[in-house]
Short mmCIF file of C-alpha atoms in Angstrom, two decimals:
data_model
loop_
_atom_site.label_atom_id
_atom_site.label_comp_id
_atom_site.label_asym_id
_atom_site.label_seq_id
_atom_site.Cartn_x
_atom_site.Cartn_y
_atom_site.Cartn_z
CA UNK A 223 0.00 0.00 0.00
CA UNK A 224 1.63 3.25 -1.18
CA UNK A 225 0.77 6.69 0.13
CA UNK A 226 2.36 10.06 -0.55
CA UNK A 227 2.57 12.85 2.01
CA UNK A 228 3.76 16.42 1.49
CA UNK A 229 4.41 18.49 4.61
CA UNK A 230 4.71 22.25 4.79
CA UNK A 231 5.23 23.30 8.42
CA UNK A 232 3.96 20.44 10.54
CA UNK A 233 6.77 18.23 11.81
CA UNK A 234 9.66 20.38 10.61
CA UNK A 235 13.01 19.17 12.02
CA UNK A 236 11.35 16.17 13.67
CA UNK A 237 12.85 12.71 13.19
CA UNK A 238 11.08 10.96 10.33
CA UNK A 239 10.52 7.70 12.27
CA UNK A 240 8.92 9.59 15.15
CA UNK A 241 6.84 11.80 12.86
CA UNK A 242 5.40 8.93 10.80
CA UNK A 243 4.66 6.86 13.91
CA UNK A 244 2.74 9.63 15.63
CA UNK A 245 1.11 11.47 12.72
CA UNK A 246 0.68 9.05 9.83
CA UNK A 247 0.20 5.43 10.89
CA UNK A 248 -0.69 3.28 13.89
CA UNK A 249 2.46 1.20 13.41
CA UNK A 250 5.02 1.12 16.20
CA UNK A 251 8.20 3.16 15.93
CA UNK A 252 10.30 0.01 15.63
CA UNK A 253 8.14 -1.15 12.71
CA UNK A 254 8.56 2.21 10.98
CA UNK A 255 12.33 2.07 11.55
CA UNK A 256 12.42 -1.36 9.91
CA UNK A 257 10.43 -0.06 6.92
CA UNK A 258 12.87 2.86 6.58
CA UNK A 259 15.85 0.51 6.77
CA UNK A 260 14.34 -1.76 4.11
CA UNK A 261 13.71 1.19 1.78
CA UNK A 262 9.91 1.15 2.01
CA UNK A 263 9.86 4.78 3.17
CA UNK A 264 11.59 7.39 1.02
CA UNK A 265 11.96 11.17 1.01
CA UNK A 266 11.93 12.97 -2.33
CA UNK A 267 12.51 9.64 -4.04
CA UNK A 268 15.57 8.67 -1.99
CA UNK A 269 16.17 6.40 0.98
CA UNK A 270 16.94 8.04 4.32
CA UNK A 271 17.89 6.97 7.82
CA UNK A 272 15.53 6.94 10.79
CA UNK A 273 17.12 10.06 12.24
CA UNK A 274 16.44 12.13 9.10
CA UNK A 275 14.82 15.45 10.05
CA UNK A 276 11.65 16.30 8.09
CA UNK A 277 12.01 19.49 6.03
CA UNK A 278 9.48 21.89 4.52
CA UNK A 279 7.84 20.58 1.34
CA UNK A 280 9.38 17.12 1.69
CA UNK A 281 7.56 14.48 -0.34
CA UNK A 282 7.48 11.35 1.77
CA UNK A 283 6.40 8.06 0.23
CA UNK A 284 5.25 5.36 2.63
CA UNK A 285 4.96 1.90 1.10
CA UNK A 286 3.66 -0.49 3.73
CA UNK A 287 3.87 -4.10 2.51
CA UNK A 288 0.87 -6.34 2.88
CA UNK A 289 0.89 -8.11 6.27
CA UNK A 290 2.43 -11.54 6.38
CA UNK A 291 -0.33 -14.05 5.82
CA UNK A 292 -1.37 -15.90 8.95
CA UNK A 293 -3.07 -19.15 8.12
CA UNK A 294 -6.31 -18.47 9.97
CA UNK A 295 -8.41 -21.60 9.91
CA UNK A 296 -12.22 -21.66 9.84
CA UNK A 297 -13.64 -22.61 13.22
CA UNK A 298 -17.20 -23.55 14.10
CA UNK A 299 -17.69 -20.76 16.63
CA UNK A 300 -21.16 -19.38 17.21
CA UNK A 301 -21.51 -15.71 16.29
CA UNK A 302 -24.56 -13.45 16.39
CA UNK A 303 -25.23 -12.06 12.91
CA UNK A 304 -27.52 -9.02 13.12
CA UNK A 305 -27.72 -8.38 9.38
CA UNK A 306 -26.32 -9.93 6.20
CA UNK A 307 -26.54 -9.43 2.43
CA UNK A 308 -24.18 -10.03 -0.49
CA UNK A 309 -21.95 -7.06 0.43
CA UNK A 310 -21.90 -6.60 4.19
CA UNK A 311 -22.84 -8.17 7.45
CA UNK A 312 -23.15 -6.79 10.95
CA UNK A 313 -22.17 -8.95 13.90
CA UNK A 314 -22.63 -8.53 17.63
CA UNK A 315 -19.23 -9.45 19.10
CA UNK A 316 -19.31 -10.90 22.61
CA UNK A 317 -17.04 -9.64 25.34
CA UNK A 318 -13.84 -11.69 25.54
CA UNK A 319 -13.52 -12.45 21.81
CA UNK A 320 -10.48 -11.16 19.90
CA UNK A 321 -11.40 -9.69 16.52
CA UNK A 322 -8.55 -10.98 14.34
CA UNK A 323 -5.62 -13.40 14.71
CA UNK A 324 -2.35 -12.14 16.15
CA UNK A 325 0.58 -13.49 18.06
CA UNK A 326 -0.90 -15.35 21.02
CA UNK A 327 -4.38 -15.36 19.49
CA UNK A 328 -4.21 -17.61 16.44
CA UNK A 329 -7.58 -19.26 17.08
CA UNK A 330 -10.94 -18.52 18.65
CA UNK A 331 -11.12 -15.09 17.00
CA UNK A 332 -13.98 -13.43 15.15
CA UNK A 333 -12.06 -13.95 11.89
CA UNK A 334 -11.86 -17.71 12.56
CA UNK A 335 -15.61 -17.74 13.09
CA UNK A 336 -16.31 -15.62 10.00
CA UNK A 337 -14.20 -17.89 7.78
CA UNK A 338 -16.42 -20.80 8.83
CA UNK A 339 -19.77 -19.04 8.41
CA UNK A 340 -19.02 -16.87 5.37
CA UNK A 341 -17.53 -18.23 2.16
CA UNK A 342 -16.34 -14.94 0.65
CA UNK A 343 -14.74 -12.15 2.62
CA UNK A 344 -12.75 -9.14 1.43
CA UNK A 345 -8.98 -9.54 1.53
CA UNK A 346 -7.95 -5.91 1.92
CA UNK A 347 -5.02 -5.47 4.32
CA UNK A 348 -4.04 -9.09 3.84
CA UNK A 349 -5.62 -12.35 4.85
CA UNK A 350 -4.76 -11.63 8.47
CA UNK A 351 -7.85 -9.37 8.64
CA UNK A 352 -10.33 -10.68 6.07
CA UNK A 353 -13.46 -8.58 5.96
CA UNK A 354 -12.58 -6.54 9.03
CA UNK A 355 -13.33 -2.86 8.36
CA UNK A 356 -12.90 -1.68 11.94
CA UNK A 357 -12.38 -3.39 15.25
CA UNK A 358 -13.14 -3.16 18.94
CA UNK A 359 -11.05 -4.40 21.85
CA UNK A 360 -11.24 -7.97 23.09
CA UNK A 361 -13.17 -7.07 26.23
CA UNK A 362 -15.46 -4.57 24.51
CA UNK A 363 -18.72 -6.03 23.26
CA UNK A 364 -20.99 -4.88 20.48
CA UNK A 365 -21.52 -4.18 16.80
CA UNK A 366 -19.01 -4.48 13.97
CA UNK A 367 -19.50 -4.15 10.22
CA UNK A 368 -17.84 -6.75 8.01
CA UNK A 369 -17.15 -6.39 4.27
CA UNK A 370 -17.81 -9.37 2.02
CA UNK A 371 -15.95 -8.00 -1.00
CA UNK A 372 -13.15 -5.53 -1.69
CA UNK A 373 -15.40 -2.81 -3.15
CA UNK A 374 -17.58 -2.81 -0.03
CA UNK A 375 -14.46 -2.77 2.14
CA UNK A 376 -13.05 0.30 0.40
CA UNK A 377 -16.34 2.22 0.61
CA UNK A 378 -16.99 1.38 4.26
CA UNK A 379 -13.41 2.25 5.19
CA UNK A 380 -13.82 5.58 3.43
CA UNK A 381 -16.95 6.34 5.47
CA UNK A 382 -14.99 5.79 8.66
CA UNK A 383 -12.15 7.96 7.42
CA UNK A 384 -14.53 10.77 6.47
CA UNK A 385 -16.42 10.48 9.79
CA UNK A 386 -19.66 9.54 8.05
CA UNK A 387 -20.25 6.28 9.92
CA UNK A 388 -22.22 6.40 13.18
CA UNK A 389 -20.72 4.67 16.22
CA UNK A 390 -22.30 5.01 19.65
CA UNK A 391 -21.16 3.26 22.81
CA UNK A 392 -22.51 2.72 26.31
CA UNK A 393 -20.01 2.77 29.17
CA UNK A 394 -19.94 2.64 32.94
CA UNK A 395 -17.28 4.92 34.41
CA UNK A 396 -15.88 5.66 37.84
CA UNK A 397 -17.02 8.76 39.67
CA UNK A 398 -19.89 11.18 39.17
CA UNK A 399 -19.89 13.27 36.01
CA UNK A 400 -21.80 16.38 37.06
CA UNK A 401 -22.36 17.99 33.63
CA UNK A 402 -24.89 16.28 31.39
CA UNK A 403 -22.92 16.53 28.14
CA UNK A 404 -19.37 17.12 27.05
CA UNK A 405 -16.75 16.75 24.35
CA UNK A 406 -13.20 15.52 24.82
CA UNK A 407 -10.93 16.94 22.12
CA UNK A 408 -7.47 15.68 23.01
CA UNK A 409 -4.78 14.11 20.75
CA UNK A 410 -3.88 10.48 21.36
CA UNK A 411 -0.55 8.76 20.81
CA UNK A 412 1.50 5.99 22.31
CA UNK A 413 2.39 6.33 25.98
CA UNK A 414 6.11 7.19 26.12
CA UNK A 415 6.52 5.18 29.33
CA UNK A 416 4.59 2.11 28.15
CA UNK A 417 4.41 1.28 24.44
CA UNK A 418 1.47 -1.07 25.02
CA UNK A 419 -0.65 1.83 26.24
CA UNK A 420 -1.95 4.99 24.64
CA UNK A 421 -2.27 8.41 26.23
CA UNK A 422 -3.23 12.01 25.56
CA UNK A 423 -0.02 13.57 24.22
CA UNK A 424 0.72 16.93 22.63
CA UNK A 425 1.99 15.41 19.37
CA UNK A 426 -0.66 12.71 19.09
CA UNK A 427 -3.32 12.22 16.41
CA UNK A 428 -6.46 14.40 16.64
CA UNK A 429 -9.09 12.53 18.65
CA UNK A 430 -12.63 13.62 19.53
CA UNK A 431 -15.16 11.86 21.76
CA UNK A 432 -18.61 13.20 22.67
CA UNK A 433 -20.42 11.94 25.77
CA UNK A 434 -23.80 12.30 27.43
CA UNK A 435 -24.83 11.18 30.91
CA UNK A 436 -27.58 8.53 30.98
CA UNK A 437 -27.76 7.78 34.71
CA UNK A 438 -25.80 8.53 37.86
CA UNK A 439 -25.23 6.09 40.71
CA UNK A 440 -23.48 6.33 44.07
CA UNK A 441 -19.90 6.20 42.76
CA UNK A 442 -20.38 5.54 39.05
CA UNK A 443 -21.93 7.15 35.98
CA UNK A 444 -23.55 5.46 32.99
CA UNK A 445 -22.84 7.37 29.78
CA UNK A 446 -23.39 7.28 26.02
CA UNK A 447 -20.39 8.08 23.85
CA UNK A 448 -20.20 9.06 20.19
CA UNK A 449 -16.92 8.65 18.35
CA UNK A 450 -15.94 11.37 15.90
CA UNK A 451 -12.55 9.72 15.35
CA UNK A 452 -11.52 6.11 15.92
CA UNK A 453 -8.11 5.90 17.56
CA UNK A 454 -6.91 2.77 19.32
CA UNK A 455 -8.32 2.68 22.89
CA UNK A 456 -9.84 6.14 22.27
CA UNK A 457 -12.75 5.95 24.71
CA UNK A 458 -10.67 4.26 27.37
CA UNK A 459 -7.88 6.84 27.09
CA UNK A 460 -10.18 9.86 26.95
CA UNK A 461 -12.24 8.83 29.96
CA UNK A 462 -9.09 8.14 31.96
CA UNK A 463 -7.81 11.56 30.87
CA UNK A 464 -10.82 13.35 32.43
CA UNK A 465 -10.40 11.18 35.55
CA UNK A 466 -13.45 9.00 34.92
CA UNK A 467 -11.87 5.70 33.77
CA UNK A 468 -14.06 2.84 32.62
CA UNK A 469 -15.20 0.43 35.31
CA UNK A 470 -13.38 -2.87 34.98
CA UNK A 471 -10.71 -1.54 32.63
CA UNK A 472 -7.60 -3.64 33.36
CA UNK A 473 -5.19 -1.17 31.72
CA UNK A 474 -6.49 2.35 32.34
CA UNK A 475 -8.76 1.87 35.34
CA UNK A 476 -8.07 1.41 39.07
CA UNK A 477 -7.33 -2.06 40.39
CA UNK A 478 -10.26 -2.11 42.78
CA UNK A 479 -13.39 -1.87 40.71
CA UNK A 480 -16.66 -3.63 39.90
CA UNK A 481 -16.43 -7.36 39.32
CA UNK A 482 -16.77 -8.22 35.63
CA UNK A 483 -14.99 -9.58 32.59
CA UNK A 484 -13.10 -6.45 31.59
CA UNK A 485 -14.15 -2.88 30.86
CA UNK A 486 -17.86 -2.10 30.87
CA UNK A 487 -17.97 -0.78 27.31
CA UNK A 488 -20.48 -1.80 24.66
CA UNK A 489 -20.74 -0.72 20.99
CA UNK A 490 -24.51 -0.22 21.05
CA UNK A 491 -25.30 1.58 17.77
CA UNK A 492 -23.77 1.30 14.32
CA UNK A 493 -24.86 3.29 11.29
CA UNK A 494 -23.46 3.53 7.76
CA UNK A 495 -24.46 4.00 4.13
CA UNK A 496 -24.78 0.73 2.26
CA UNK A 497 -21.81 0.51 -0.15
CA UNK A 498 -23.94 -0.70 -3.07
CA UNK A 499 -27.51 0.51 -2.63
CA UNK A 500 -26.77 3.81 -0.88
CA UNK A 501 -29.41 3.00 1.73
CA UNK A 502 -28.90 4.39 5.21
CA UNK A 503 -28.39 1.44 7.57
CA UNK A 504 -28.66 1.61 11.35
CA UNK A 505 -28.43 -1.17 13.93
CA UNK A 506 -28.52 -1.40 17.70
CA UNK A 507 -27.65 -4.06 20.25
CA UNK A 508 -28.63 -4.27 23.95
CA UNK A 509 -25.87 -4.27 26.55
CA UNK A 510 -24.67 -7.72 27.71
CA UNK A 511 -26.37 -9.45 30.61
CA UNK A 512 -23.51 -8.88 33.06
CA UNK A 513 -23.60 -5.17 32.19
CA UNK A 514 -27.36 -4.96 32.84
CA UNK A 515 -27.07 -6.93 36.08
CA UNK A 516 -24.36 -4.56 37.32
CA UNK A 517 -26.56 -1.54 36.60
CA UNK A 518 -29.42 -3.10 38.56
CA UNK A 519 -27.11 -3.68 41.53
CA UNK A 520 -25.87 -0.09 41.44
CA UNK A 521 -29.45 1.23 41.38
CA UNK A 522 -30.13 -0.50 44.69
CA UNK A 523 -27.08 0.90 46.47
#
């Protein structure tokens, strides 16, 4: 996949590996350094080193090779299909299921299940992520759209990029949020002290999350969130940033929290324009049983 970038003022005199990692892709800095070393990233048509400083009007070409194919095998795993036609399907992912295979998760994923239930899936981004247009974390439940051919995949991906797809979440967070509505506009990038985490950082990618209070409890608040952008761990990072981390979040939340199977975060509503018919599609999914049971307990406290 080749992309060209021309920069005028942004990133001037910044190391190219750092700049591309934080402003262009979600790849790690070590991955970008490897791509630079292998000649997949060039400046003005020439190879450079990772410590090259970006200059005004540089033309940077990023050629990210297709991911190495992981031989994901079809597995007879039950999945809840909310909608399906010849181009797309919408699934309700349960909490605890990984979306696509990776190191340490070569089986039991949503992709393994999809390969069993669906004969044809798009292959964009390599066979490691067949059909997957967007993803949610392992311990986040809820709706995902899946592309069944490459044309649908491109069009759905474009809707996400242009912020035309609708994604609404329900979350239970620590503490009482006293204002009824709010917007968190804070850039997100990798945490400099822990590369497995993300954080609000000055040089991160623009990230916007809107929230609205649904119900307040003794020490928790139930909220609806609308994503304007879709950064990795965006909701989890943003809520931690305003000191209302998600209940049950094993990475960004406090250790002592409500008993559950991970963060109380559910992708409740998904809306998009059908890639072939142009019809406006909208789907919703109720929160999982353990989520509902927890809310009932909090109401009685």
